[in-house]
Backbone as a ProteinNet text record, in pm:
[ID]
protein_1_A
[PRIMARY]
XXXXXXXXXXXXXXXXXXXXXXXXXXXXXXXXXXXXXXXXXXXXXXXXXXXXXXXXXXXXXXXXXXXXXXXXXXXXXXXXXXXXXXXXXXXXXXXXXXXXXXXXXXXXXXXXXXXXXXXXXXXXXXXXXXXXXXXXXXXXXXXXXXXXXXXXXXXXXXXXXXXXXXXXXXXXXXXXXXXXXXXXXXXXXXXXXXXXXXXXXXXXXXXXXXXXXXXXXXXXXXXXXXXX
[TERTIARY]
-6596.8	-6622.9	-6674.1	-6609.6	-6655.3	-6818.3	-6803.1	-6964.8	-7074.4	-7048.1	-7109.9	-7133.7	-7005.6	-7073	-7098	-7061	-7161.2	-7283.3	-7376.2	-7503.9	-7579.2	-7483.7	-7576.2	-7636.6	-7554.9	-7647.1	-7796.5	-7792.7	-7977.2	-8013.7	-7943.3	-8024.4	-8056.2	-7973	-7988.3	-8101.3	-8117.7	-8163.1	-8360.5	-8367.2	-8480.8	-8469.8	-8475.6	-8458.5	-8539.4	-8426.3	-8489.1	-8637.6	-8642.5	-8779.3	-8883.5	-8884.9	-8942.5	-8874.8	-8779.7	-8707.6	-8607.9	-8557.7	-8530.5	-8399.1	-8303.5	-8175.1	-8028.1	-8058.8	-7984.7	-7996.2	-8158.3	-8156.5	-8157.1	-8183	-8211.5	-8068.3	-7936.9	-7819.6	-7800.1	-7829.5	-7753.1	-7855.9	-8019.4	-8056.4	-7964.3	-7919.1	-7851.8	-7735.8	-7665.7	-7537.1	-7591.3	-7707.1	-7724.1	-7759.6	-7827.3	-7818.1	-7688.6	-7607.9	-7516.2	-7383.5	-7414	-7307.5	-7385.4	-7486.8	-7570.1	-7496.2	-7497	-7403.5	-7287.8	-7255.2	-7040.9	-7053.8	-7092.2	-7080.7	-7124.6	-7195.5	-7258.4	-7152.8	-7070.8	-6965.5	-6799.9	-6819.5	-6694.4	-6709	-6835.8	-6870.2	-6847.9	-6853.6	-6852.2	-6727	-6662.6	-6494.7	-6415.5	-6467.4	-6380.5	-6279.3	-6367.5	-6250.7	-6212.1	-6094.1	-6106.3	-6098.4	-6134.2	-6161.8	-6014.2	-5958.7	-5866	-5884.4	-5728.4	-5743	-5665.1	-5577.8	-5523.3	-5615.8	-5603.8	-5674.3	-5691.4	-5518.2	-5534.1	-5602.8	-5647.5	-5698.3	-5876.1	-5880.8	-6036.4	-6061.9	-5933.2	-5945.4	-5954	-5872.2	-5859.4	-6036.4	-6088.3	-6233.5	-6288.4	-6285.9	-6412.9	-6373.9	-6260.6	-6237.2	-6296.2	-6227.7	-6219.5	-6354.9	-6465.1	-6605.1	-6654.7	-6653.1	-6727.5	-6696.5	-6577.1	-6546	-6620.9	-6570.4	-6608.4	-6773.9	-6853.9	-6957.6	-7033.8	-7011.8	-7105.9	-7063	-6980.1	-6995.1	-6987.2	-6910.7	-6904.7	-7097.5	-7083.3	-7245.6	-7357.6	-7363.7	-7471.3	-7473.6	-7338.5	-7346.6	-7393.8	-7318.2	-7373.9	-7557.7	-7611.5	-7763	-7810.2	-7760	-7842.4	-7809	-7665.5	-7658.8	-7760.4	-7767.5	-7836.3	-7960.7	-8053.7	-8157.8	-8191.6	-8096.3	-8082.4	-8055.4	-7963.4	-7899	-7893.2	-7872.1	-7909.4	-7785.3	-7842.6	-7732.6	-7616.1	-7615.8	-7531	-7403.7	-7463	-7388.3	-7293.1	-7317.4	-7327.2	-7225	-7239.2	-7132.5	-6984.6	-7028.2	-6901.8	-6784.4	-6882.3	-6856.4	-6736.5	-6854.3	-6781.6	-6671.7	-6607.5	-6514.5	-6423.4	-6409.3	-6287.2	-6227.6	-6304.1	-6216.3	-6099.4	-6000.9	-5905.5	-5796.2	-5892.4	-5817.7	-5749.8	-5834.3	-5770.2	-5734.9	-5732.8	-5660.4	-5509.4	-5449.2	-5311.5	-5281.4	-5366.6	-5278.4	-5263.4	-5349.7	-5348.6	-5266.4	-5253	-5146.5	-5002.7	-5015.4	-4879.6	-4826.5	-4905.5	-4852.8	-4855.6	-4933	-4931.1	-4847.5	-4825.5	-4783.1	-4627.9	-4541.4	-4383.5	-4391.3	-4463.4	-4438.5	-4536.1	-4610.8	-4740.7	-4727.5	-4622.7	-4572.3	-4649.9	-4677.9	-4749.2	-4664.8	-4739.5	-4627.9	-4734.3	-4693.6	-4760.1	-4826.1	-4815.9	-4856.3	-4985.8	-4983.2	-5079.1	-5205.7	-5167.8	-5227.2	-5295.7	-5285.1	-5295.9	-5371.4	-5381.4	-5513.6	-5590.3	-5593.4	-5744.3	-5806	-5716.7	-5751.4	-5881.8	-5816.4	-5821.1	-5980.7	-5995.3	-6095.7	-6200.2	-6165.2	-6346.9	-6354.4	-6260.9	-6320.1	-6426.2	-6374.1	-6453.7	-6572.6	-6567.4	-6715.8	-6808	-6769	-6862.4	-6897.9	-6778.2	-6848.5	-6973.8	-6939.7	-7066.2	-7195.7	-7174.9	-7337.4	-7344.4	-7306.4	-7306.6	-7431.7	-7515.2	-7660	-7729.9	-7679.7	-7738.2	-7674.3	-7573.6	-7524.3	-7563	-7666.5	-7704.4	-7766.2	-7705.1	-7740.6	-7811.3	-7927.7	-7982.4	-8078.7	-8027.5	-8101.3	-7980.6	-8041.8	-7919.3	-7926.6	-8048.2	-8005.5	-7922.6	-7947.6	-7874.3	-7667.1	-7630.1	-7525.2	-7494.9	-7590.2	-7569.3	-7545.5	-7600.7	-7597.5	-7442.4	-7405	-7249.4	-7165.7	-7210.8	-7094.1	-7076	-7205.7	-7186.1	-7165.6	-7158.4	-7063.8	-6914.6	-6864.6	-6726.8	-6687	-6718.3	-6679.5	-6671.3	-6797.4	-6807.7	-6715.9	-6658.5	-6529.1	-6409.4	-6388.8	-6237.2	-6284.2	-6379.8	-6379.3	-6327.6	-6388.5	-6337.6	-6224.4	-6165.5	-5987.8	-5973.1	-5969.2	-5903.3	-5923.5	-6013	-5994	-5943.5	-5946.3	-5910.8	-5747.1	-5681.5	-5498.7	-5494.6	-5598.9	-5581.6	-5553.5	-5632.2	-5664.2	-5554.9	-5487.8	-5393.5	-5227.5	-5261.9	-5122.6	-5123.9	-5208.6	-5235.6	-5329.2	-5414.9	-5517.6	-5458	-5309.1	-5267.5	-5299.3	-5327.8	-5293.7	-5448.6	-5529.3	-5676	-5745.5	-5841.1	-5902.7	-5969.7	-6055.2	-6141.4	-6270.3	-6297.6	-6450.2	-6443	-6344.4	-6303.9	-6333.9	-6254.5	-6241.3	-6421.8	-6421.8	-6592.3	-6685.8	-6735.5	-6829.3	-6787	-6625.4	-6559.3	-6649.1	-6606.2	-6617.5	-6787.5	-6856.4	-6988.6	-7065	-7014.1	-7124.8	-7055	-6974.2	-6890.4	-7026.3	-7037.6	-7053.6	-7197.9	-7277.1	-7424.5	-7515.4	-7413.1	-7445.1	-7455.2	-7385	-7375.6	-7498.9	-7524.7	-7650.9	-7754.6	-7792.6	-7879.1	-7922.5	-7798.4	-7804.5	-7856.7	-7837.9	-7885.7	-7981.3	-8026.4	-8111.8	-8250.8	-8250.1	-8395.5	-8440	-8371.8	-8441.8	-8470.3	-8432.2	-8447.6	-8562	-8563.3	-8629.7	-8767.5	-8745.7	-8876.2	-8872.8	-8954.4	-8968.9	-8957.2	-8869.6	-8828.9	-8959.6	-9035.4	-9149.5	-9258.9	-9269.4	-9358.1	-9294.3	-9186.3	-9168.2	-9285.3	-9234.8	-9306.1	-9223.4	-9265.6	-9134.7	-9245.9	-9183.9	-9258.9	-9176.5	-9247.3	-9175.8	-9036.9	-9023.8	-8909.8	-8773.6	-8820.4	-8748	-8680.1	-8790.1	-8707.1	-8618.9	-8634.7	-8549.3	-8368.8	-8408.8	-8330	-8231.6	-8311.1	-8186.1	-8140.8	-8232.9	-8132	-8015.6	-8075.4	-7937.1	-7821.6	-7808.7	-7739.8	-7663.8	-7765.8	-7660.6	-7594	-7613.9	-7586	-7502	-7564.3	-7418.2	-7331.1	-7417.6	-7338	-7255.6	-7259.6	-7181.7	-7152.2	-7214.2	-7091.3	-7037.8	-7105.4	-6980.6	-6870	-6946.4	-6842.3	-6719.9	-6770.4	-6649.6	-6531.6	-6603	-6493.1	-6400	-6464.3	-6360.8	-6304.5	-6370.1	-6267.2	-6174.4	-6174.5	-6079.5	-5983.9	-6032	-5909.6	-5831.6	-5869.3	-5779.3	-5651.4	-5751.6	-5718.1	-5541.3	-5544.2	-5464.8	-5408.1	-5377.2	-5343.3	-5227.2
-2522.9	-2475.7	-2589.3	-2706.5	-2834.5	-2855.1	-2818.7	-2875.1	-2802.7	-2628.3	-2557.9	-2582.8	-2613.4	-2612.8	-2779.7	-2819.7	-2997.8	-2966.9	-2861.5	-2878.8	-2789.5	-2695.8	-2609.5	-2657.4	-2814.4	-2890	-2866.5	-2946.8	-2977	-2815.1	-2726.4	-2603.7	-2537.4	-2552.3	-2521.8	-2622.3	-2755.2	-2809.9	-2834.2	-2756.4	-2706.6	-2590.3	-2534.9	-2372.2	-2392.1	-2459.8	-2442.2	-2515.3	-2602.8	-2646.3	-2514.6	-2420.4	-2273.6	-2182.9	-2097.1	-2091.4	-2080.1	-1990.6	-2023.5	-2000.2	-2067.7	-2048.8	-1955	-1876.2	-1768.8	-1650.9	-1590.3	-1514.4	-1562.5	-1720.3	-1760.1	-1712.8	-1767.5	-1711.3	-1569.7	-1456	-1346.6	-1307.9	-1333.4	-1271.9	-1300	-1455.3	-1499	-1426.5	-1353.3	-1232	-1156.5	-1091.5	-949.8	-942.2	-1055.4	-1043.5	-1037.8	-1111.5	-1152.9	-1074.5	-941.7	-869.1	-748.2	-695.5	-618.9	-659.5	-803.7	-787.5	-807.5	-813.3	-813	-646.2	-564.3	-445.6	-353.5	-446.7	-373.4	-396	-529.1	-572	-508.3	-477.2	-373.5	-221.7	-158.3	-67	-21.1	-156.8	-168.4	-160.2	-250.5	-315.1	-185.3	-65.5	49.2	-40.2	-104.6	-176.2	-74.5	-52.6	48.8	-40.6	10.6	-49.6	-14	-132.3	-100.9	52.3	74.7	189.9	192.4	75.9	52	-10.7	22.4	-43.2	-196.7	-221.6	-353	-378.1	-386.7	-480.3	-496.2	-364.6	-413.8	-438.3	-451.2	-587.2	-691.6	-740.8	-857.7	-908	-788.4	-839.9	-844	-812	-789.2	-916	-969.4	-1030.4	-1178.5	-1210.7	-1348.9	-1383.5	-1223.1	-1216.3	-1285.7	-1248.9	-1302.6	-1450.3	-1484.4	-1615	-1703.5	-1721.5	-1725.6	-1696.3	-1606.9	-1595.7	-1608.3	-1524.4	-1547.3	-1637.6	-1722.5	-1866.2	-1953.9	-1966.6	-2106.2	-2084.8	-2019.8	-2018.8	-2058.1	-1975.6	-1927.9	-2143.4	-2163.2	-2296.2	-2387.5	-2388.9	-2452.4	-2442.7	-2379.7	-2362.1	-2397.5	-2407.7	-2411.4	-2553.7	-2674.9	-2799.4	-2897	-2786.8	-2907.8	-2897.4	-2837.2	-2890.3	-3006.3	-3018.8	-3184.3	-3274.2	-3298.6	-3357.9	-3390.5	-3452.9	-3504.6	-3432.1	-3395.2	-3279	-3362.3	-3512.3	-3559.5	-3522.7	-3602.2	-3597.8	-3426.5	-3386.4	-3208.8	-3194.3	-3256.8	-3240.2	-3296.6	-3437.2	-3504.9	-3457.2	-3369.6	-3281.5	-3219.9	-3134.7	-3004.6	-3028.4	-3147.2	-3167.1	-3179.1	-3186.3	-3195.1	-3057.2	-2974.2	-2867.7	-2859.2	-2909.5	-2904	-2945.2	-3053.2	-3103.2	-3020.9	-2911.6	-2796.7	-2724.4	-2692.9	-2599.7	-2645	-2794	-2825.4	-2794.2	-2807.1	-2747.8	-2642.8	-2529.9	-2374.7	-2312.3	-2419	-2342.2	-2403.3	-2515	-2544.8	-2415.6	-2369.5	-2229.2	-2129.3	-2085.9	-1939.3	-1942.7	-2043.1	-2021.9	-2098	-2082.4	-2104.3	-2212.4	-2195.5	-2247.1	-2373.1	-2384.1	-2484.2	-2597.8	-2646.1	-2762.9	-2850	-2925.6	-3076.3	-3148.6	-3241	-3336.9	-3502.6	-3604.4	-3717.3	-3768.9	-3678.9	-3681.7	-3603.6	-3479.4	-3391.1	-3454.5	-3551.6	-3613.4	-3686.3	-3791.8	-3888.9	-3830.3	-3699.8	-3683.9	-3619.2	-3555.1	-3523.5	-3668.3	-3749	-3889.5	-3948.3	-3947.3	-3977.5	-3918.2	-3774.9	-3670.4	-3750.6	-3714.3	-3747.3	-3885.9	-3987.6	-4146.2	-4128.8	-4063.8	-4058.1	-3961.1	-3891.4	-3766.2	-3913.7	-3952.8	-4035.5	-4186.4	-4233.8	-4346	-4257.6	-4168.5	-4103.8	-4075.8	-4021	-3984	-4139	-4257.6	-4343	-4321.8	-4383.2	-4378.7	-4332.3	-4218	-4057.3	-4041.3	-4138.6	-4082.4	-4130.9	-4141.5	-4253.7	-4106.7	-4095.6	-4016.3	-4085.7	-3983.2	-3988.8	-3931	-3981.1	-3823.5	-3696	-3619.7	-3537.3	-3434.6	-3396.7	-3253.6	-3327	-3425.1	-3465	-3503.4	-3477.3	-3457.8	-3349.5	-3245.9	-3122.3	-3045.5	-3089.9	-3048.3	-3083.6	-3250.5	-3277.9	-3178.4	-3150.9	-3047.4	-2910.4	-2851.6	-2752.4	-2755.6	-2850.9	-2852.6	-2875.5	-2939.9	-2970.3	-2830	-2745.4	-2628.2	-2491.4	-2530.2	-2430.1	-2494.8	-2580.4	-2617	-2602.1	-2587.4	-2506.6	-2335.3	-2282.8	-2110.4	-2112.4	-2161.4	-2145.8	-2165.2	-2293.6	-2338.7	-2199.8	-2174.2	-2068.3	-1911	-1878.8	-1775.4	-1766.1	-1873.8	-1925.6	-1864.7	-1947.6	-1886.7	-1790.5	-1712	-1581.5	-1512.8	-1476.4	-1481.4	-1511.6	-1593.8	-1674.9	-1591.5	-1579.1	-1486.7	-1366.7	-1316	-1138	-1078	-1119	-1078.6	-1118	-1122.7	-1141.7	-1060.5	-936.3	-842.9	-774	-814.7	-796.7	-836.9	-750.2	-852.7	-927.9	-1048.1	-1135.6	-1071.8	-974.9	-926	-851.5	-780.1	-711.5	-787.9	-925.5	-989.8	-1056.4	-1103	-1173.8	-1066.1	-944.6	-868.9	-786.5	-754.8	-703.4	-832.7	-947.7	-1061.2	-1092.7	-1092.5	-1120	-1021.7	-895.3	-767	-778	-866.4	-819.7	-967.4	-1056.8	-1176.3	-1175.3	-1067.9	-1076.4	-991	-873.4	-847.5	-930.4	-1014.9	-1086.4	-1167	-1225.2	-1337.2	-1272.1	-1133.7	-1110.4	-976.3	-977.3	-942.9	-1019.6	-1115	-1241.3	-1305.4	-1325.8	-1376.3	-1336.4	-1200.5	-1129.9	-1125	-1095.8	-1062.6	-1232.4	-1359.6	-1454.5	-1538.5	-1491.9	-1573.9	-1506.9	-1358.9	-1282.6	-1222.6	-1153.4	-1036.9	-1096.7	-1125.5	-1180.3	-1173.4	-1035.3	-1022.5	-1121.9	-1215	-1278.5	-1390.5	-1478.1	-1622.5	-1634	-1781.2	-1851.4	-1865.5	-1751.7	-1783.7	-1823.7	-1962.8	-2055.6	-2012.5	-2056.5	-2035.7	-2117.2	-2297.2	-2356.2	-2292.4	-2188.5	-2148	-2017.7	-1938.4	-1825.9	-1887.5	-2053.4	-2031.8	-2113.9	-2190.9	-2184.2	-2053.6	-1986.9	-1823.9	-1771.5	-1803	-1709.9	-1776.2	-1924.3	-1976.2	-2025.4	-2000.2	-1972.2	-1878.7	-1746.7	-1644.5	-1575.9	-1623.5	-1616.7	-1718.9	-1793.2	-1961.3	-1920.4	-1993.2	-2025.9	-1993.5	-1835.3	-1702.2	-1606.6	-1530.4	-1442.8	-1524.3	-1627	-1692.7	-1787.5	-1876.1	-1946.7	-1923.7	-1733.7	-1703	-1627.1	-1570.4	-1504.9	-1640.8	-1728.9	-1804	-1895.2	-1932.4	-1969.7	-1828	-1719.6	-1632.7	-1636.2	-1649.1	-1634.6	-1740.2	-1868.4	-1987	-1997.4	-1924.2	-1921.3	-1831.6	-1721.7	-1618.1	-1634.6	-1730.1	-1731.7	-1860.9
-157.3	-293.8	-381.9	-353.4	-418.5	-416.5	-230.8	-256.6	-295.1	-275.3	-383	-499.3	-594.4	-739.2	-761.1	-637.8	-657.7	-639.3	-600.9	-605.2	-689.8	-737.3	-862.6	-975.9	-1020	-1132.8	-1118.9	-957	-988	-975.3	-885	-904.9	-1068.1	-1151.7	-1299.6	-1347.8	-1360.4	-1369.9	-1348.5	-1153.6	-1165	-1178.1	-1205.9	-1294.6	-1417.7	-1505.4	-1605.7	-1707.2	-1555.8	-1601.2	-1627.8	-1568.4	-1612.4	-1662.4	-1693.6	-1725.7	-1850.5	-1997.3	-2058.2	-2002.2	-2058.3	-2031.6	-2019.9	-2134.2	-2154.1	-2072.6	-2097.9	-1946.3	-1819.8	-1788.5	-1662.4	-1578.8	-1642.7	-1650.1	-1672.6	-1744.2	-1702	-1573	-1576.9	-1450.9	-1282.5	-1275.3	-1186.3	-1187.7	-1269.6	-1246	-1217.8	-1274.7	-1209	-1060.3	-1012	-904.9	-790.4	-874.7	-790.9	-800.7	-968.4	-994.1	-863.9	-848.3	-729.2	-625.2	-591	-449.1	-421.9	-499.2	-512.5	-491	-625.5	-634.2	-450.6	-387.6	-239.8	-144.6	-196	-59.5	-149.1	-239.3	-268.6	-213.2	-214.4	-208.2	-32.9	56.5	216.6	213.6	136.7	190.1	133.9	45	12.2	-95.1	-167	-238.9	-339.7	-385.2	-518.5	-676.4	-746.7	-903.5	-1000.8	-1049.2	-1070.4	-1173.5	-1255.1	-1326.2	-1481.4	-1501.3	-1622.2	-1708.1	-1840.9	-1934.1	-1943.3	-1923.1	-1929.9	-1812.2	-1714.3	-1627.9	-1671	-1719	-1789.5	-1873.1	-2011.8	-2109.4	-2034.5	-1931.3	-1931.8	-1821.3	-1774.7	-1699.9	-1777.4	-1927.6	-2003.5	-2070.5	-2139.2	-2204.6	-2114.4	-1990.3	-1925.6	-1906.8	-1846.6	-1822.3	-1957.7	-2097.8	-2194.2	-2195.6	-2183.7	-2164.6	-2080.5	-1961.8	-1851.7	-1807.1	-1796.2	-1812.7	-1875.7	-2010.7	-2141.3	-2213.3	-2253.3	-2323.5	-2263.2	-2109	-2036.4	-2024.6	-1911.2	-1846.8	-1953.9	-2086.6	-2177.3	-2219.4	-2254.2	-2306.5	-2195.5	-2070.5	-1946.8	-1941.2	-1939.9	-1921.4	-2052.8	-2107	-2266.7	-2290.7	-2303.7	-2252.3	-2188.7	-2040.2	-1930	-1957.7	-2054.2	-2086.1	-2158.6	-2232.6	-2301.9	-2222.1	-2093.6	-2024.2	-1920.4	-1818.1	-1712.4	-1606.9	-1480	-1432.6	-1390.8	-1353.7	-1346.3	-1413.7	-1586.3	-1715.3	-1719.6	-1699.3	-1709	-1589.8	-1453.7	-1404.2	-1435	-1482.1	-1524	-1633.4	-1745.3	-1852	-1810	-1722.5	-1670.8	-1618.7	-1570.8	-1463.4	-1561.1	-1722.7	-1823.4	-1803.6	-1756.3	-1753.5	-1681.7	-1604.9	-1530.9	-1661	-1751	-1836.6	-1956.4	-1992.4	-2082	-2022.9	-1876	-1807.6	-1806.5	-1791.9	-1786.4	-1971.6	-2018	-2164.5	-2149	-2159.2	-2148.1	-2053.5	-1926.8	-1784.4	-1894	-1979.9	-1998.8	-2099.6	-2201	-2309.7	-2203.7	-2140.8	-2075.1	-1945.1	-1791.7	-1735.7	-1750.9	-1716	-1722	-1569.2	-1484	-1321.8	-1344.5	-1476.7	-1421.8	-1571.4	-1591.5	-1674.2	-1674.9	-1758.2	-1776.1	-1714.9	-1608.8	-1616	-1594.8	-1611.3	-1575.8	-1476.5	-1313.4	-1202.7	-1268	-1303.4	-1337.3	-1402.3	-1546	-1596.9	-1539.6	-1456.5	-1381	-1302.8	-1229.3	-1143.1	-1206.7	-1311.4	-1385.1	-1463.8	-1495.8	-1546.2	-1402.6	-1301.4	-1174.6	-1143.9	-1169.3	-1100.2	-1185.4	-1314.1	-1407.2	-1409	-1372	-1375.1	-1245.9	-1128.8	-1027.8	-1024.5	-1134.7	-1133.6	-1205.6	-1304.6	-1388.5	-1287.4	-1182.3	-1082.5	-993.9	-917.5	-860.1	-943.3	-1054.2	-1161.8	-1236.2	-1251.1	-1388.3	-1351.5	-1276.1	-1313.7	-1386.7	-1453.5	-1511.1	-1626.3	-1681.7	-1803.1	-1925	-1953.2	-2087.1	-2143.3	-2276.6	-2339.7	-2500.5	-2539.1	-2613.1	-2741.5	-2849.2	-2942.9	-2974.1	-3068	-3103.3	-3042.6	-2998.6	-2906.7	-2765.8	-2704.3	-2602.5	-2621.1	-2760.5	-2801	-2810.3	-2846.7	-2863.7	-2731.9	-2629.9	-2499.4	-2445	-2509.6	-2447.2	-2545.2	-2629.4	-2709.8	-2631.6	-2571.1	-2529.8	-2400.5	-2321.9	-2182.4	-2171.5	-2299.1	-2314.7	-2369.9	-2468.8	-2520.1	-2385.3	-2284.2	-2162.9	-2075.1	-2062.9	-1955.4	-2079.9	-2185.4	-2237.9	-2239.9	-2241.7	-2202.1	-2134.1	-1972.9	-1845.8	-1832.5	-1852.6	-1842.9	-1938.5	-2046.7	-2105.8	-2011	-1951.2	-1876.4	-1734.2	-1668.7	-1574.2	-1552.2	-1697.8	-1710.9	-1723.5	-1792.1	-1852.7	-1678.9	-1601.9	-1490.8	-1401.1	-1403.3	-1333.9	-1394.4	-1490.9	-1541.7	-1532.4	-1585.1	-1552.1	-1495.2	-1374.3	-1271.2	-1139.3	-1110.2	-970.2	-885.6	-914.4	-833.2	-798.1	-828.8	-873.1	-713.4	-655.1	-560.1	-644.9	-511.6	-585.6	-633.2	-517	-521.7	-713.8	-728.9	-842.6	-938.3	-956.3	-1049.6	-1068.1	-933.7	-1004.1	-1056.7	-962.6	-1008.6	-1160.5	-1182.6	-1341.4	-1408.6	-1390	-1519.8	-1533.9	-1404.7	-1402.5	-1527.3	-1470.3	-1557.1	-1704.6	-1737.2	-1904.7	-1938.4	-1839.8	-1936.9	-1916.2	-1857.4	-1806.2	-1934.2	-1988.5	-2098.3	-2215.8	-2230.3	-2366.2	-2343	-2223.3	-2194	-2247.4	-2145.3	-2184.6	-2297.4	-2353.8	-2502.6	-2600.6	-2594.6	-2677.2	-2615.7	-2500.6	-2441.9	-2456.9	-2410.5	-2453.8	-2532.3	-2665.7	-2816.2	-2822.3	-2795.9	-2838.2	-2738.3	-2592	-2501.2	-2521.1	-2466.8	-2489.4	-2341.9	-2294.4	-2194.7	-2040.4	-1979	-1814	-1746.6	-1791.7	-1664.4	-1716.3	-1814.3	-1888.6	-1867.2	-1804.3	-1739.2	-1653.2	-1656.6	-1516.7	-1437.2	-1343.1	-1225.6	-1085.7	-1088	-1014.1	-859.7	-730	-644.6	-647.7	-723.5	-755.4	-854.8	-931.1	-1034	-969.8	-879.5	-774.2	-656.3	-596.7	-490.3	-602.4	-720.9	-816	-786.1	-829.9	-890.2	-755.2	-711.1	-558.3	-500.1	-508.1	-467.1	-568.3	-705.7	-767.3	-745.6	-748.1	-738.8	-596.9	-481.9	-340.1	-364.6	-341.4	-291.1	-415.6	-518.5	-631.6	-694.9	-705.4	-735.8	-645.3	-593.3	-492.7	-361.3	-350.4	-227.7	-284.8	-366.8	-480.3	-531.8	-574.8	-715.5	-600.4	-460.5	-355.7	-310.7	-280.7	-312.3	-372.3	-487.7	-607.5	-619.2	-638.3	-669.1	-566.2	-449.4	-364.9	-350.8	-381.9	-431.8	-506.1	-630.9	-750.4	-733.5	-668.9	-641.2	-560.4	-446.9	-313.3	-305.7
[MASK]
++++++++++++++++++++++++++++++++++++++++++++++++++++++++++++++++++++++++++++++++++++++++++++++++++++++++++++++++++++++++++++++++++++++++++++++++++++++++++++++++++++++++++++++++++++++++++++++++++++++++++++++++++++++++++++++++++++

């Protein structure tokens, strides 16, 4: 799983050299909400049926999808995918706050500290080459990768406390389609018409392997991690 989303930087990265960002991202769900929805549809998975479970897909999906992602793609255009990974890797770090209010079993403790201290000294020795930032949109980009790794930590618990019982396939393709709308709710009226990109042959093998690797093999198992 590591080394999956260790290589989606540069895939976002060339992406969006063609590419605007907001839809580049919800198009990469729809594809990838299409094939969750095909391998639930095989596996006879059933969809849950309480309300709450589709507050909590719609809710974690906007999170999680539509502001981590929307900010993630919209960031790494200022930024170097390195920088963007190192960012991203604070998220474990608001996850031990958020697991400390919501879960009772997942306490702060100083060991805890000490290896997310641990994780991002070592994301930033692997990228230093790549982290010199510059100019204000290139701040603006670190604002919006630090804000898209506390969504995630925040839906992540959400997830972790009340989506136990959830398959994974459920949980990614529920959260994908809540947060694919918001992208490209906002995306279209602002980017302009998908069939009018330049979708270069680099920018199509981009999205595919975003949304194959990156997302439906990724999120089956990050979820089953996550739950297991």
């Amino acid at each position: 799983l590591c080394g999956i989303w260790g290589s989606t930087w540069l895939f976002i990265k060339l992406g969006l050299a063609d590419l605007p960002p907001l839809t580049f991202a919800g198009i990469r769900f729809v594809i990838a909400c299409a094939i969750l929805f095909i391998i639930i549809r095989l596996r006879r998975i059933h969809f849950p049926r309480a309300r709450s479970d589709w507050s909590l897909l719609a809710l974690t999906g906007i999170l999680s999808f539509g502001f981590n992602y929307g900010l993630v793609f919209w960031g790494e255009q200022y930024i170097s995918s390195g920088l963007a990974a190192l960012l991203q890797a604070t998220l474990p770090a608001f996850g031990l706050v958020f697991a400390h209010l919501h879960l009772p079993s997942e306490r702060l403790s100083w060991a805890k500290i000490g290896g997310v201290v641990l994780g991002v000294c070592g994301v930033g020795v692997v990228f230093s080459n790549q982290l010199a930032v510059s100019g204000r949109q290139a701040l603006a980009g670190c604002v919006a990768l630090i804000l898209s790794a506390m969504f995630a930590a925040y839906s992540n618990v959400l997830v972790k406390k009340s989506g136990k019982h959830l398959d994974p396939a459920i949980l990614a393709a529920g959260q994908m389609f809540s947060g694919l709308l918001l992208l490209l709710g906002v995306g279209i009226p602002l980017e302009g018409n998908p069939l009018r990109f330049h979708w270069s042959p680099v920018a199509l093998m981009a999205l595919l392997y975003l949304a194959v690797v990156g997302s439906v093999i990724a999120f089956l198992l990050y979820y089953w991690l996550v739950l297991n």
